[in-house]
C-alpha cells in the first residue's frame, strides 16, 4: 500500500512522457485524474495519447567498409522501419563498437546521429560513423597479488596467467578480458580482480600493456 502524494503525480506524468519519447513517440501527451473515494482510498487515472511514432527511414554506416567478413553489420538491434528508439540507437552503437573490439580494434569508436527532415517529421535518417583505429595486441602483462589483509598471498603469478588464457602478443579481444575477470572471480580465494591498461597508452598505440591486480579474501 502507498500513500497518495499529490506532488508526485505530475512527476509520474513526466516519467510516462519521457518513457514514450525515448521509444520514438515524440508527440505523446499524458493527462491525469485523481478521484478520492469515501473509504479513504483514491483512484489515479493516466490518460495517454501516444501519437504517431517517428520511424527509421534509413540507416547509414560510414567507415565500415572492409569489415563485412566479420559480420559487423549483421542482426543489429535497430532496423529500418523501427520506431526511433533511443535505447536501440545506443544498443546498436555499443554492438558495433564491441564487435570491432573483439577483432582487435581496442580503440574503436562509433558516433551516432539522426536527422528528422522538416518536410517528413515522422521519418528519421540514422547514421553511425565508425572509427576503428589501429588493430591492437596485448603487451606485457604484469600481475600484482595482494594477500588477505595484506598478508602473504596464496595465489601465484603463474596461476593467474594460466587463468587469463591470453598472452602477450595475442590479438586483443574485449570479451577475453571480461571472461578472464570472471574466471578469476571463480577462484574462491579472489575478492577482487582489476584489469588496467597502462595509463600512458594512447588511442594510436597498437600494443596494450596490462596490469592485473588481484586482491585475495577469506575463502
JSON list of N, CA, C and O in Angstrom, two decimals, residues 13-38:
[
{"chain": "A", "resi": 13, "resn": "UNK", "atom": "N", "xyz": [3.60, 11.75, -14.44]},
{"chain": "A", "resi": 13, "resn": "UNK", "atom": "CA", "xyz": [3.15, 12.14, -15.78]},
{"chain": "A", "resi": 13, "resn": "UNK", "atom": "C", "xyz": [4.36, 12.40, -16.68]},
{"chain": "A", "resi": 13, "resn": "UNK", "atom": "O", "xyz": [4.42, 11.91, -17.81]},
{"chain": "A", "resi": 14, "resn": "UNK", "atom": "N", "xyz": [5.34, 13.14, -16.17]},
{"chain": "A", "resi": 14, "resn": "UNK", "atom": "CA", "xyz": [6.55, 13.42, -16.96]},
{"chain": "A", "resi": 14, "resn": "UNK", "atom": "C", "xyz": [7.32, 12.15, -17.25]},
{"chain": "A", "resi": 14, "resn": "UNK", "atom": "O", "xyz": [7.85, 11.97, -18.35]},
{"chain": "A", "resi": 15, "resn": "UNK", "atom": "N", "xyz": [7.40, 11.25, -16.27]},
{"chain": "A", "resi": 15, "resn": "UNK", "atom": "CA", "xyz": [8.12, 9.99, -16.48]},
{"chain": "A", "resi": 15, "resn": "UNK", "atom": "C", "xyz": [7.48, 9.18, -17.62]},
{"chain": "A", "resi": 15, "resn": "UNK", "atom": "O", "xyz": [8.19, 8.57, -18.43]},
{"chain": "A", "resi": 16, "resn": "UNK", "atom": "N", "xyz": [6.17, 9.16, -17.67]},
{"chain": "A", "resi": 16, "resn": "UNK", "atom": "CA", "xyz": [5.48, 8.43, -18.73]},
{"chain": "A", "resi": 16, "resn": "UNK", "atom": "C", "xyz": [5.76, 9.06, -20.10]},
{"chain": "A", "resi": 16, "resn": "UNK", "atom": "O", "xyz": [6.00, 8.36, -21.08]},
{"chain": "A", "resi": 17, "resn": "UNK", "atom": "N", "xyz": [5.72, 10.38, -20.16]},
{"chain": "A", "resi": 17, "resn": "UNK", "atom": "CA", "xyz": [6.00, 11.06, -21.43]},
{"chain": "A", "resi": 17, "resn": "UNK", "atom": "C", "xyz": [7.43, 10.76, -21.89]},
{"chain": "A", "resi": 17, "resn": "UNK", "atom": "O", "xyz": [7.66, 10.49, -23.08]},
{"chain": "A", "resi": 18, "resn": "UNK", "atom": "N", "xyz": [8.38, 10.82, -20.97]},
{"chain": "A", "resi": 18, "resn": "UNK", "atom": "CA", "xyz": [9.78, 10.54, -21.32]},
{"chain": "A", "resi": 18, "resn": "UNK", "atom": "C", "xyz": [9.94, 9.10, -21.77]},
{"chain": "A", "resi": 18, "resn": "UNK", "atom": "O", "xyz": [10.67, 8.78, -22.70]},
{"chain": "A", "resi": 19, "resn": "UNK", "atom": "N", "xyz": [9.25, 8.18, -21.07]},
{"chain": "A", "resi": 19, "resn": "UNK", "atom": "CA", "xyz": [9.31, 6.75, -21.42]},
{"chain": "A", "resi": 19, "resn": "UNK", "atom": "C", "xyz": [8.90, 6.56, -22.89]},
{"chain": "A", "resi": 19, "resn": "UNK", "atom": "O", "xyz": [9.56, 5.84, -23.64]},
{"chain": "A", "resi": 20, "resn": "UNK", "atom": "N", "xyz": [7.81, 7.22, -23.29]},
{"chain": "A", "resi": 20, "resn": "UNK", "atom": "CA", "xyz": [7.34, 7.09, -24.67]},
{"chain": "A", "resi": 20, "resn": "UNK", "atom": "C", "xyz": [8.28, 7.80, -25.65]},
{"chain": "A", "resi": 20, "resn": "UNK", "atom": "O", "xyz": [8.58, 7.29, -26.74]},
{"chain": "A", "resi": 21, "resn": "UNK", "atom": "N", "xyz": [8.74, 8.99, -25.27]},
{"chain": "A", "resi": 21, "resn": "UNK", "atom": "CA", "xyz": [9.62, 9.75, -26.16]},
{"chain": "A", "resi": 21, "resn": "UNK", "atom": "C", "xyz": [10.90, 8.98, -26.46]},
{"chain": "A", "resi": 21, "resn": "UNK", "atom": "O", "xyz": [11.40, 9.00, -27.58]},
{"chain": "A", "resi": 22, "resn": "UNK", "atom": "N", "xyz": [11.45, 8.31, -25.47]},
{"chain": "A", "resi": 22, "resn": "UNK", "atom": "CA", "xyz": [12.68, 7.54, -25.67]},
{"chain": "A", "resi": 22, "resn": "UNK", "atom": "C", "xyz": [12.45, 6.37, -26.63]},
{"chain": "A", "resi": 22, "resn": "UNK", "atom": "O", "xyz": [13.39, 5.82, -27.18]},
{"chain": "A", "resi": 23, "resn": "UNK", "atom": "N", "xyz": [11.20, 5.99, -26.82]},
{"chain": "A", "resi": 23, "resn": "UNK", "atom": "CA", "xyz": [10.86, 4.87, -27.69]},
{"chain": "A", "resi": 23, "resn": "UNK", "atom": "C", "xyz": [10.26, 5.32, -29.02]},
{"chain": "A", "resi": 23, "resn": "UNK", "atom": "O", "xyz": [9.62, 4.54, -29.70]},
{"chain": "A", "resi": 24, "resn": "UNK", "atom": "N", "xyz": [10.45, 6.59, -29.35]},
{"chain": "A", "resi": 24, "resn": "UNK", "atom": "CA", "xyz": [10.08, 7.06, -30.68]},
{"chain": "A", "resi": 24, "resn": "UNK", "atom": "C", "xyz": [8.77, 7.81, -30.76]},
{"chain": "A", "resi": 24, "resn": "UNK", "atom": "O", "xyz": [8.45, 8.35, -31.82]},
{"chain": "A", "resi": 25, "resn": "UNK", "atom": "N", "xyz": [8.03, 7.88, -29.67]},
{"chain": "A", "resi": 25, "resn": "UNK", "atom": "CA", "xyz": [6.74, 8.57, -29.69]},
{"chain": "A", "resi": 25, "resn": "UNK", "atom": "C", "xyz": [6.95, 9.99, -29.17]},
{"chain": "A", "resi": 25, "resn": "UNK", "atom": "O", "xyz": [6.80, 10.27, -27.98]},
{"chain": "A", "resi": 26, "resn": "UNK", "atom": "N", "xyz": [7.27, 10.89, -30.08]},
{"chain": "A", "resi": 26, "resn": "UNK", "atom": "CA", "xyz": [7.67, 12.25, -29.69]},
{"chain": "A", "resi": 26, "resn": "UNK", "atom": "C", "xyz": [6.50, 13.19, -29.50]},
{"chain": "A", "resi": 26, "resn": "UNK", "atom": "O", "xyz": [6.70, 14.34, -29.07]},
{"chain": "A", "resi": 27, "resn": "UNK", "atom": "N", "xyz": [5.28, 12.74, -29.79]},
{"chain": "A", "resi": 27, "resn": "UNK", "atom": "CA", "xyz": [4.10, 13.59, -29.61]},
{"chain": "A", "resi": 27, "resn": "UNK", "atom": "C", "xyz": [3.20, 13.09, -28.48]},
{"chain": "A", "resi": 27, "resn": "UNK", "atom": "O", "xyz": [2.07, 13.56, -28.34]},
{"chain": "A", "resi": 28, "resn": "UNK", "atom": "N", "xyz": [3.68, 12.16, -27.69]},
{"chain": "A", "resi": 28, "resn": "UNK", "atom": "CA", "xyz": [2.86, 11.58, -26.63]},
{"chain": "A", "resi": 28, "resn": "UNK", "atom": "C", "xyz": [2.43, 12.65, -25.63]},
{"chain": "A", "resi": 28, "resn": "UNK", "atom": "O", "xyz": [3.24, 13.47, -25.19]},
{"chain": "A", "resi": 29, "resn": "UNK", "atom": "N", "xyz": [1.15, 12.61, -25.27]},
{"chain": "A", "resi": 29, "resn": "UNK", "atom": "CA", "xyz": [0.61, 13.50, -24.25]},
{"chain": "A", "resi": 29, "resn": "UNK", "atom": "C", "xyz": [-0.05, 12.66, -23.17]},
{"chain": "A", "resi": 29, "resn": "UNK", "atom": "O", "xyz": [-0.76, 11.69, -23.46]},
{"chain": "A", "resi": 30, "resn": "UNK", "atom": "N", "xyz": [0.18, 13.04, -21.92]},
{"chain": "A", "resi": 30, "resn": "UNK", "atom": "CA", "xyz": [-0.37, 12.31, -20.78]},
{"chain": "A", "resi": 30, "resn": "UNK", "atom": "C", "xyz": [-1.14, 13.27, -19.90]},
{"chain": "A", "resi": 30, "resn": "UNK", "atom": "O", "xyz": [-0.65, 14.35, -19.56]},
{"chain": "A", "resi": 31, "resn": "UNK", "atom": "N", "xyz": [-2.34, 12.87, -19.55]},
{"chain": "A", "resi": 31, "resn": "UNK", "atom": "CA", "xyz": [-3.17, 13.66, -18.63]},
{"chain": "A", "resi": 31, "resn": "UNK", "atom": "C", "xyz": [-3.54, 12.77, -17.45]},
{"chain": "A", "resi": 31, "resn": "UNK", "atom": "O", "xyz": [-3.55, 11.53, -17.57]},
{"chain": "A", "resi": 32, "resn": "UNK", "atom": "N", "xyz": [-3.81, 13.39, -16.32]},
{"chain": "A", "resi": 32, "resn": "UNK", "atom": "CA", "xyz": [-4.13, 12.61, -15.12]},
{"chain": "A", "resi": 32, "resn": "UNK", "atom": "C", "xyz": [-5.42, 13.09, -14.48]},
{"chain": "A", "resi": 32, "resn": "UNK", "atom": "O", "xyz": [-5.82, 14.25, -14.63]},
{"chain": "A", "resi": 33, "resn": "UNK", "atom": "N", "xyz": [-6.05, 12.16, -13.78]},
{"chain": "A", "resi": 33, "resn": "UNK", "atom": "CA", "xyz": [-7.23, 12.49, -12.98]},
{"chain": "A", "resi": 33, "resn": "UNK", "atom": "C", "xyz": [-7.15, 11.70, -11.69]},
{"chain": "A", "resi": 33, "resn": "UNK", "atom": "O", "xyz": [-6.78, 10.52, -11.69]},
{"chain": "A", "resi": 34, "resn": "UNK", "atom": "N", "xyz": [-7.46, 12.35, -10.57]},
{"chain": "A", "resi": 34, "resn": "UNK", "atom": "CA", "xyz": [-7.44, 11.69, -9.27]},
{"chain": "A", "resi": 34, "resn": "UNK", "atom": "C", "xyz": [-8.84, 11.75, -8.68]},
{"chain": "A", "resi": 34, "resn": "UNK", "atom": "O", "xyz": [-9.44, 12.82, -8.59]},
{"chain": "A", "resi": 35, "resn": "UNK", "atom": "N", "xyz": [-9.36, 10.59, -8.29]},
{"chain": "A", "resi": 35, "resn": "UNK", "atom": "CA", "xyz": [-10.70, 10.51, -7.73]},
{"chain": "A", "resi": 35, "resn": "UNK", "atom": "C", "xyz": [-10.58, 9.96, -6.31]},
{"chain": "A", "resi": 35, "resn": "UNK", "atom": "O", "xyz": [-10.10, 8.84, -6.10]},
{"chain": "A", "resi": 36, "resn": "UNK", "atom": "N", "xyz": [-11.03, 10.77, -5.34]},
{"chain": "A", "resi": 36, "resn": "UNK", "atom": "CA", "xyz": [-10.99, 10.34, -3.93]},
{"chain": "A", "resi": 36, "resn": "UNK", "atom": "C", "xyz": [-12.26, 9.56, -3.61]},
{"chain": "A", "resi": 36, "resn": "UNK", "atom": "O", "xyz": [-13.38, 9.96, -3.98]},
{"chain": "A", "resi": 37, "resn": "UNK", "atom": "N", "xyz": [-12.10, 8.44, -2.93]},
{"chain": "A", "resi": 37, "resn": "UNK", "atom": "CA", "xyz": [-13.23, 7.59, -2.56]},
{"chain": "A", "resi": 37, "resn": "UNK", "atom": "C", "xyz": [-13.59, 7.79, -1.10]},
{"chain": "A", "resi": 37, "resn": "UNK", "atom": "O", "xyz": [-12.78, 8.26, -0.28]},
{"chain": "A", "resi": 38, "resn": "UNK", "atom": "N", "xyz": [-14.82, 7.44, -0.75]},
{"chain": "A", "resi": 38, "resn": "UNK", "atom": "CA", "xyz": [-15.28, 7.65, 0.62]},
{"chain": "A", "resi": 38, "resn": "UNK", "atom": "C", "xyz": [-14.56, 6.76, 1.63]},
{"chain": "A", "resi": 38, "resn": "UNK", "atom": "O", "xyz": [-14.53, 7.06, 2.82]}
]
